[in-house]
XYZ file of C-alpha atoms in Angstrom:
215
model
C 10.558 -15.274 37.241
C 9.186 -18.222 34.971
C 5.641 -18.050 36.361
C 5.513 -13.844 35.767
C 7.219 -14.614 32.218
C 4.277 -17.239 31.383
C 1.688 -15.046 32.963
C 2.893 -12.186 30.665
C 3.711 -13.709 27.098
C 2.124 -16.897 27.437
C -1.180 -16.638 29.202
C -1.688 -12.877 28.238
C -0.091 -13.583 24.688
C -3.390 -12.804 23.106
C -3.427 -9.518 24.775
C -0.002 -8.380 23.323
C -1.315 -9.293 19.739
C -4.430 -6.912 20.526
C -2.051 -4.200 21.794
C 0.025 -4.533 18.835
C -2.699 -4.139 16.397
C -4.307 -1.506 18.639
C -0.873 0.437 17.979
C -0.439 -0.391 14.457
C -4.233 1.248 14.246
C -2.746 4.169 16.289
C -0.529 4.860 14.183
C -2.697 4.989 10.962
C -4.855 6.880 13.203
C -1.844 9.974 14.231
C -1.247 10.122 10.606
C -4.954 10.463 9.737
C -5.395 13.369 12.898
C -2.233 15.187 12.064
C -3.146 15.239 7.809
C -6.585 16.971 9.098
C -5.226 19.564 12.043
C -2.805 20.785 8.875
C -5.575 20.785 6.035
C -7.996 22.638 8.619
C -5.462 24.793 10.318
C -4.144 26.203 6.516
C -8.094 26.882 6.105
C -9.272 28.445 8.856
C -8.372 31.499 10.736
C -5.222 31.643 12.735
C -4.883 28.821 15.203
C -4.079 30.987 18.320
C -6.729 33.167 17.682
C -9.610 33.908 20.588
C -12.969 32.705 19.763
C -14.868 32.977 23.187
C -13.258 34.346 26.028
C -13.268 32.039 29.668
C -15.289 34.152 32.250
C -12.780 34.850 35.341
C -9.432 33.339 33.774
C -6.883 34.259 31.501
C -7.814 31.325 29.292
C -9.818 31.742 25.986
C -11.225 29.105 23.385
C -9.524 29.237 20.521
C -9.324 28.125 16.934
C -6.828 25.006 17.806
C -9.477 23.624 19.742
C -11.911 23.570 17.328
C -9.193 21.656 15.071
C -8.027 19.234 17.234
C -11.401 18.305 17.297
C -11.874 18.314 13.999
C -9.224 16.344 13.742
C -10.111 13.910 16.461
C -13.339 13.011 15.230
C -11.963 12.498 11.409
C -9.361 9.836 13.449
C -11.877 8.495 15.671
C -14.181 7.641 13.263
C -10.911 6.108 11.079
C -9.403 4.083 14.453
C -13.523 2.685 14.940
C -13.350 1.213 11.761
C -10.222 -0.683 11.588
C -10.142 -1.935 15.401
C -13.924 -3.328 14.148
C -12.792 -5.087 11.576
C -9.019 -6.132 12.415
C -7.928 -5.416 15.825
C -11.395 -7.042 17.929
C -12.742 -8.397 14.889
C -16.400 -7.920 16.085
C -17.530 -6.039 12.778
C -19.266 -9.473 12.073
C -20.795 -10.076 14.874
C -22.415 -6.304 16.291
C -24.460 -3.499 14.110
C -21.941 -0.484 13.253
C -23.989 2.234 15.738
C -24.171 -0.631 18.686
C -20.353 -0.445 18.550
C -19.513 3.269 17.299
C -21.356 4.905 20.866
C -18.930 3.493 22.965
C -16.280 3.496 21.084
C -17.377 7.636 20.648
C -17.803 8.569 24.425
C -14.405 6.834 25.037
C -13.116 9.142 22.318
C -15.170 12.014 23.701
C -13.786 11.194 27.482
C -10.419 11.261 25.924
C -10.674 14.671 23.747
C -11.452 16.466 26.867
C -8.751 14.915 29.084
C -6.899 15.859 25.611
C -8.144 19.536 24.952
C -7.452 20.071 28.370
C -3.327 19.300 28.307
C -3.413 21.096 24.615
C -4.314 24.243 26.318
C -1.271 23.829 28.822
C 0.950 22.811 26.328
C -0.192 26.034 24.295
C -1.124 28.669 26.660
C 2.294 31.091 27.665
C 1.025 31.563 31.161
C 1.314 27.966 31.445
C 3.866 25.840 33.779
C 4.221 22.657 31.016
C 3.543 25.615 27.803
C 5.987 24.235 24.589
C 8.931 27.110 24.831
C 8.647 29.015 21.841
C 12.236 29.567 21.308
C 12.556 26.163 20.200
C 8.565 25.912 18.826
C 8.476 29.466 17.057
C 5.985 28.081 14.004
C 8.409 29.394 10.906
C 7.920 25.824 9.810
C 6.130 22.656 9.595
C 8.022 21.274 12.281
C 8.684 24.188 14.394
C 5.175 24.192 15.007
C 3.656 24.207 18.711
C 0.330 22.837 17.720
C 1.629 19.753 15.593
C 3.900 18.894 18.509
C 1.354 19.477 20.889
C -1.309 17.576 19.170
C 1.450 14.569 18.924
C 2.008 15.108 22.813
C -1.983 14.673 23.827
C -2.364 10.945 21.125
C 0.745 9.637 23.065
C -1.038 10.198 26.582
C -4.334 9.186 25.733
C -4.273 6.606 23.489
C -3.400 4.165 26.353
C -5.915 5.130 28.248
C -8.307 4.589 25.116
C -6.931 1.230 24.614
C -7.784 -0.388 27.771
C -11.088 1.454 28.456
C -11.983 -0.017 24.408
C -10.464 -3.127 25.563
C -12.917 -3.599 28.566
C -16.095 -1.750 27.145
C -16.634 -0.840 23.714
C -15.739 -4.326 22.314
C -15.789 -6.525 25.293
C -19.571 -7.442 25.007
C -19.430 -8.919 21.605
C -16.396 -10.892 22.536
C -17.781 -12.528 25.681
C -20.589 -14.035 23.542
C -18.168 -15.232 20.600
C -15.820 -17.682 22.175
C -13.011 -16.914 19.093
C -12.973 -13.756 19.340
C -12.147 -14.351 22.900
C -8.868 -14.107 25.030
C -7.503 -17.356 25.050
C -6.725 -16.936 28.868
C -10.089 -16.772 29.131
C -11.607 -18.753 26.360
C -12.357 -21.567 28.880
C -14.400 -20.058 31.092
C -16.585 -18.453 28.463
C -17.076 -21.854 26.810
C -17.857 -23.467 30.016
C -20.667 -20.931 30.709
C -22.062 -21.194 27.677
C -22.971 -24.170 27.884
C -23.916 -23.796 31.556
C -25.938 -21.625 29.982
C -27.481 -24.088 27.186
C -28.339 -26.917 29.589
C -30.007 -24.334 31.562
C -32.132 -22.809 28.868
C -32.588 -26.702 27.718
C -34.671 -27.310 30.511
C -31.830 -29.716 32.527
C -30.981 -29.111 36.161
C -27.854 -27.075 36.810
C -24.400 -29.542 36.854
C -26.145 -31.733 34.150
C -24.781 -31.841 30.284
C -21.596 -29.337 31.404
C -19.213 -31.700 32.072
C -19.660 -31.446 36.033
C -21.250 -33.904 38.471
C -25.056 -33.005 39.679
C -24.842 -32.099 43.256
C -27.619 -32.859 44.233
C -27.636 -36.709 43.346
């Protein structure tokens, strides 16, 4: 039990922090995607109204859809920003675009997971569909699609954490030892300047701190 408690909240304490901030973000970044679904839904037509019919189903596109992502891309651009420059703190260190495309298809990858269980939530004929004896929309929070929309952010911003975590920000951390996990600080350090003696012109095991081999 004292090894796992180390492992988790002392070895992996960094990790927590990044989580934590991650969330904090998240949170800013709900706000943010729920302020635009309501400006764009009271602008726009009728939320459950057919745009382009699905060939061979009973499912349609409709105008919620085309908020969420709306709404998603207002937040995802809003989430980039402050993870760059307070969560990872890479916004030093990597050109805005570099960063943003990764960060983007994550997003993408996560609207259409998203999309996806807003149409089940929504759709009648649907197994996991809000009831709407409960949801009837005759206010603000009576509202399927606000609840909905709440539903998909709480299943796929995990999912968008860790995939951030190991992608979108990992390669400017792995060359900026601070910015580093501390678990893992160490070994990016000592391969650095692996790395240094190599490109120095000395023979591997020389100037690193480790005994040539080959002597």
């Amino acid at each position: 039990m004292r090894r796992l408690r180390e492992f988790l909240f002392v070895r992996h304490r960094h990790n927590w922090v990044l989580l934590l901030r991650f969330g904090v973000v998240g949170a800013s970044g709900v706000l943010v995607n729920l302020l635009t679904l309501i400006a764009v839904k009271k602008l726009g037509p009728g939320f459950n109204q057919a745009i382009i019919g699905l060939p061979a189903s009973d499912y349609n596109v409709r105008w919620y859809h085309v908020y969420s992502t709306v709404a998603f891309v207002v937040a995802n651009l809003w989430n980039f920003q402050l993870n760059r420059t307070w969560t990872f703190r890479t916004s030093a260190h990597a050109r805005w675009w570099h960063e943003y495309w990764p960060f983007l298809v994550v997003g993408l990858l996560g609207q259409v997971v998203g999309l996806l269980l807003l149409t089940m939530l929504m759709h009648l004929n649907s197994p996991l569909h809000l009831p709407t004896s409960v949801f009837d929309d005759s206010t603000g929070f009576r509202t399927r699609l606000y609840w909905a929309q709440l539903i998909v952010i709480a299943v796929v911003t995990p999912i968008s954490f860790v995939l951030n975590k190991i992608w979108t920000f990992a390669a400017v951390r792995s060359h900026h030892p601070d910015l580093a996990d501390p678990s893992h600080a160490q070994a990016v350090l000592h391969d650095e300047a692996a790395d240094a003696g190599l490109g120095a012109g000395h023979p591997a095991g020389s100037g690193t701190g480790r005994p040539d081999r080959l002597a």
